[in-house]
PDB file of C-alpha atoms in Angstrom:
ATOM      1  CA  MET I 164     -20.332  47.811   7.429  1.00 54.00           C
ATOM      2  CA  ALA I 165     -21.375  46.215   3.621  1.00 50.00           C
ATOM      3  CA  GLU I 166     -17.533  46.091   2.801  1.00 53.00           C
ATOM      4  CA  SER I 167     -16.615  43.953   6.117  1.00 51.00           C
ATOM      5  CA  LEU I 168     -19.710  41.915   5.019  1.00 47.00           C
ATOM      6  CA  VAL I 169     -18.218  41.308   1.321  1.00 48.00           C
ATOM      7  CA  PHE I 170     -14.692  41.003   3.042  1.00 49.00           C
ATOM      8  CA  GLU I 171     -16.296  38.498   5.447  1.00 60.00           C
ATOM      9  CA  GLY I 172     -18.050  36.385   2.819  1.00 59.00           C
ATOM     10  CA  GLN I 173     -14.771  36.441   0.388  1.00 68.00           C
ATOM     11  CA  ALA I 174     -12.480  35.178   3.405  1.00 65.00           C
ATOM     12  CA  PHE I 175     -15.306  32.256   4.199  1.00 63.00           C
ATOM     13  CA  MET I 176     -15.206  31.705   0.442  1.00 63.00           C
ATOM     14  CA  ARG I 177     -11.360  31.095   0.305  1.00 72.00           C
ATOM     15  CA  ALA I 178     -11.027  28.865   3.349  1.00 62.00           C
ATOM     16  CA  PHE I 179     -13.826  26.534   2.449  1.00 59.00           C
ATOM     17  CA  LEU I 180     -12.205  26.158  -1.342  1.00 58.00           C
ATOM     18  CA  ILE I 181      -8.934  25.529   0.381  1.00 65.00           C
ATOM     19  CA  ALA I 182     -10.545  23.254   3.054  1.00 61.00           C
ATOM     20  CA  LEU I 183     -12.498  21.195  -0.162  1.00 56.00           C
ATOM     21  CA  SER I 184      -9.384  21.264  -2.194  1.00 60.00           C
ATOM     22  CA  LEU I 185      -7.364  19.613   0.841  1.00 58.00           C
ATOM     23  CA  SER I 186     -10.454  17.009   1.096  1.00 56.00           C
ATOM     24  CA  ALA I 187     -10.088  16.594  -2.364  1.00 50.00           C
ATOM     25  CA  VAL I 188      -6.259  15.999  -2.045  1.00 50.00           C
ATOM     26  CA  ALA I 189      -7.033  13.061   0.674  1.00 52.00           C
ATOM     27  CA  PHE I 190      -9.214  11.161  -1.148  1.00 60.00           C
ATOM     28  CA  ALA I 191      -7.072  10.784  -4.166  1.00 61.00           C
ATOM     29  CA  GLN I 192      -4.702   9.126  -1.419  1.00 69.00           C
ATOM     30  CA  PRO I 193      -4.161   5.550  -3.319  1.00 78.00           C
ATOM     31  CA  GLN I 194      -5.397   2.777  -1.402  1.00 93.00           C
ATOM     32  CA  PRO I 195      -2.576   0.621  -0.064  1.00 96.00           C
ATOM     33  CA  GLY I 196      -1.775  -2.859  -0.481  1.00 97.00           C
ATOM     34  CA  THR I 197      -1.960  -6.026   1.651  1.00 97.00           C
ATOM     35  CA  LEU I 198       1.093  -8.288   2.329  1.00 97.00           C
ATOM     36  CA  VAL I 199       0.507 -11.537   3.852  1.00 97.00           C
ATOM     37  CA  PHE I 200       3.047 -13.380   5.512  1.00 96.00           C
ATOM     38  CA  TYR I 201       3.202 -16.476   6.281  1.00 94.00           C
ATOM     39  CA  ASN I 202       5.095 -19.992   7.075  1.00 88.00           C
ATOM     40  CA  SER I 203       5.357 -23.039   4.922  1.00 82.00           C
ATOM     41  CA  PRO I 204       2.807 -25.649   5.351  1.00 75.00           C
ATOM     42  CA  ASN I 205       5.395 -27.878   5.150  1.00 69.00           C
ATOM     43  CA  THR I 206       7.571 -26.343   8.085  1.00 62.00           C
ATOM     44  CA  TYR I 207       9.265 -28.640  10.225  1.00 58.00           C
ATOM     45  CA  ARG I 208       7.271 -29.702  13.151  1.00 54.00           C
ATOM     46  CA  GLU I 209      10.138 -29.690  15.511  1.00 49.00           C
ATOM     47  CA  VAL I 210      10.968 -26.048  14.469  1.00 56.00           C
ATOM     48  CA  SER I 211      10.446 -23.790  17.772  1.00 61.00           C
ATOM     49  CA  TYR I 212      12.166 -21.139  16.621  1.00 72.00           C
ATOM     50  CA  HIS I 213      10.171 -17.919  14.810  1.00 82.00           C
ATOM     51  CA  ILE I 214      10.738 -17.446  11.161  1.00 86.00           C
ATOM     52  CA  PRO I 215      11.445 -13.784  10.060  1.00 91.00           C
ATOM     53  CA  GLY I 216       9.820 -11.464   7.489  1.00 93.00           C
ATOM     54  CA  TYR I 217      10.961  -8.300   6.321  1.00 95.00           C
ATOM     55  CA  LEU I 218       9.439  -5.590   3.792  1.00 96.00           C
ATOM     56  CA  ASP I 219      12.520  -2.922   2.553  1.00 96.00           C
ATOM     57  CA  GLY I 220      14.601  -3.848   5.483  1.00 93.00           C
ATOM     58  CA  SER I 221      12.377  -3.776   8.373  1.00 94.00           C
ATOM     59  CA  GLN I 222      11.563  -6.493   9.924  1.00 95.00           C
ATOM     60  CA  VAL I 223       7.688  -6.913   9.880  1.00 95.00           C
ATOM     61  CA  ALA I 224       6.626 -10.657  10.713  1.00 94.00           C
ATOM     62  CA  ASN I 225       8.051 -13.457  13.272  1.00 91.00           C
ATOM     63  CA  LEU I 226       6.310 -16.265  12.762  1.00 90.00           C
ATOM     64  CA  LYS I 227       5.872 -19.792  14.645  1.00 87.00           C
ATOM     65  CA  ILE I 228       4.463 -22.755  12.750  1.00 85.00           C
ATOM     66  CA  ASN I 229       0.815 -22.059  11.776  1.00 88.00           C
ATOM     67  CA  GLU I 230       1.003 -18.114  12.265  1.00 92.00           C
ATOM     68  CA  TYR I 231       0.682 -15.359   9.537  1.00 95.00           C
ATOM     69  CA  CYS I 232       0.168 -11.942   9.490  1.00 96.00           C
ATOM     70  CA  SER I 233      -0.814  -8.946   7.247  1.00 96.00           C
ATOM     71  CA  VAL I 234       0.929  -5.367   6.578  1.00 95.00           C
ATOM     72  CA  GLN I 235      -0.347  -2.441   5.195  1.00 96.00           C
ATOM     73  CA  VAL I 236       2.230  -1.140   2.465  1.00 96.00           C
ATOM     74  CA  GLU I 237       1.727   1.747  -0.312  1.00 95.00           C
ATOM     75  CA  PRO I 238       1.515   1.290  -3.533  1.00 96.00           C
ATOM     76  CA  GLY I 239       5.106   1.109  -5.882  1.00 96.00           C
ATOM     77  CA  LYS I 240       8.588  -1.063  -5.451  1.00 97.00           C
ATOM     78  CA  HIS I 241       9.169  -3.276  -2.494  1.00 97.00           C
ATOM     79  CA  THR I 242      12.072  -5.493  -1.060  1.00 96.00           C
ATOM     80  CA  VAL I 243      10.291  -8.701   0.468  1.00 96.00           C
ATOM     81  CA  ARG I 244      12.655 -11.223   2.323  1.00 95.00           C
ATOM     82  CA  SER I 245      13.397 -13.649   4.872  1.00 91.00           C
ATOM     83  CA  LYS I 246      16.792 -13.523   6.889  1.00 88.00           C
ATOM     84  CA  ASP I 247      18.343 -14.287   3.778  1.00 86.00           C
ATOM     85  CA  LYS I 248      19.675 -10.797   1.932  1.00 88.00           C
ATOM     86  CA  ASN I 249      20.987 -12.917  -0.969  1.00 88.00           C
ATOM     87  CA  ARG I 250      17.140 -14.042  -1.708  1.00 90.00           C
ATOM     88  CA  ALA I 251      15.387 -11.335  -1.702  1.00 93.00           C
ATOM     89  CA  LEU I 252      12.178 -10.721  -4.142  1.00 94.00           C
ATOM     90  CA  MET I 253      11.362  -7.381  -5.609  1.00 95.00           C
ATOM     91  CA  LEU I 254       7.403  -6.784  -5.602  1.00 95.00           C
ATOM     92  CA  THR I 255       5.248  -3.742  -7.311  1.00 97.00           C
ATOM     93  CA  VAL I 256       2.282  -3.544  -5.066  1.00 97.00           C
ATOM     94  CA  GLU I 257      -0.641  -2.405  -6.562  1.00 96.00           C
ATOM     95  CA  ALA I 258      -3.365  -0.559  -4.690  1.00 96.00           C
ATOM     96  CA  GLY I 259      -5.950  -2.487  -3.028  1.00 95.00           C
ATOM     97  CA  LYS I 260      -4.397  -5.857  -3.954  1.00 97.00           C
ATOM     98  CA  THR I 261      -3.043  -8.738  -1.392  1.00 97.00           C
ATOM     99  CA  TYR I 262       0.283 -10.393  -1.873  1.00 98.00           C
ATOM    100  CA  TYR I 263       0.837 -13.394  -0.356  1.00 98.00           C
ATOM    101  CA  VAL I 264       4.139 -14.143   0.756  1.00 96.00           C
ATOM    102  CA  ARG I 265       5.512 -17.917   2.222  1.00 94.00           C
ATOM    103  CA  ILE I 266       8.411 -17.200   4.169  1.00 91.00           C
ATOM    104  CA  GLU I 267      10.650 -20.873   5.251  1.00 84.00           C
ATOM    105  CA  LEU I 268      13.756 -22.283   5.953  1.00 79.00           C
ATOM    106  CA  LYS I 269      15.010 -25.154   3.568  1.00 78.00           C
ATOM    107  CA  HIS I 270      17.075 -27.505   5.235  1.00 73.00           C
ATOM    108  CA  GLY I 271      20.021 -29.055   3.137  1.00 70.00           C
ATOM    109  CA  SER I 272      21.652 -31.719   3.759  1.00 68.00           C
ATOM    110  CA  LEU I 273      24.302 -29.926   5.715  1.00 67.00           C
ATOM    111  CA  ALA I 274      23.615 -26.748   8.294  1.00 59.00           C
ATOM    112  CA  LEU I 275      25.562 -24.908   6.243  1.00 65.00           C
ATOM    113  CA  SER I 276      23.426 -25.822   3.153  1.00 70.00           C
ATOM    114  CA  ASN I 277      20.155 -24.171   4.929  1.00 75.00           C
ATOM    115  CA  VAL I 278      18.533 -21.507   3.051  1.00 80.00           C
ATOM    116  CA  TRP I 279      15.789 -18.731   4.216  1.00 83.00           C
ATOM    117  CA  LEU I 280      13.386 -18.370   1.333  1.00 87.00           C
ATOM    118  CA  ALA I 281      10.496 -15.808   0.389  1.00 92.00           C
ATOM    119  CA  THR I 282       8.459 -16.713  -2.262  1.00 93.00           C
ATOM    120  CA  LEU I 283       5.316 -15.252  -3.501  1.00 96.00           C
ATOM    121  CA  ILE I 284       2.517 -17.230  -3.991  1.00 96.00           C
ATOM    122  CA  ASP I 285      -0.976 -17.719  -6.148  1.00 96.00           C
ATOM    123  CA  PRO I 286      -3.377 -16.079  -3.763  1.00 96.00           C
ATOM    124  CA  GLN I 287      -6.025 -19.342  -4.222  1.00 96.00           C
ATOM    125  CA  GLN I 288      -3.082 -21.747  -2.906  1.00 96.00           C
ATOM    126  CA  ALA I 289      -2.068 -19.189  -0.011  1.00 96.00           C
ATOM    127  CA  GLU I 290      -5.668 -19.084   1.359  1.00 95.00           C
ATOM    128  CA  ARG I 291      -5.795 -22.846   1.113  1.00 94.00           C
ATOM    129  CA  ASP I 292      -2.206 -23.004   3.199  1.00 93.00           C
ATOM    130  CA  ILE I 293      -3.282 -20.551   5.655  1.00 94.00           C
ATOM    131  CA  ALA I 294      -6.915 -22.083   6.480  1.00 94.00           C
ATOM    132  CA  GLY I 295      -7.000 -22.660  10.185  1.00 91.00           C
ATOM    133  CA  TYR I 296      -3.457 -20.528  10.700  1.00 94.00           C
ATOM    134  CA  ASP I 297      -3.698 -17.995  13.906  1.00 92.00           C
ATOM    135  CA  LYS I 298      -3.069 -14.692  12.954  1.00 94.00           C
ATOM    136  CA  VAL I 299      -1.021 -12.772  14.707  1.00 94.00           C
ATOM    137  CA  ALA I 300       0.626  -9.261  14.813  1.00 93.00           C
ATOM    138  CA  ALA I 301       2.632  -7.666  12.522  1.00 93.00           C
ATOM    139  CA  VAL I 302       6.246  -6.911  14.272  1.00 89.00           C
ATOM    140  CA  HIS I 303       7.154  -3.163  13.946  1.00 72.00           C
ATOM    141  CA  SER I 304      11.233  -2.239  14.162  1.00 56.00           C
ATOM    142  CA  ASP I 305      13.455  -0.224  12.512  1.00 52.00           C
ATOM    143  CA  LYS I 306      16.446  -1.400  10.012  1.00 47.00           C
TER     144      LYS I 306
END
């Protein structure tokens, strides 16, 4: 009987220590960073199409005029762009930090010279830019 109680006590203690170590690992997970995609306040008013934003090759934003969206991302290196794959930003996201990415279509003199841009913007400037914008849900699509 006494041996049975000792065994049960050891099993309980072992299970308790395992649960405690797993919860410590869960709490040690780094906090995500945040990417805020928004369109340029200088976007042509007659533009009726959506402006896409991509994170690591997957579309996460599809914005009309005066819209923005937020995406939670794991800390580390990420690629951010609009439609033009050759004009991507390499961004190192830190835990708990917010990054603002302005996406826009720059019109050239010829339709062939239009350029899709993604630009990292200073947080204070970005907050002024998106004041009055509508927050929309992020797009969830695969590559």
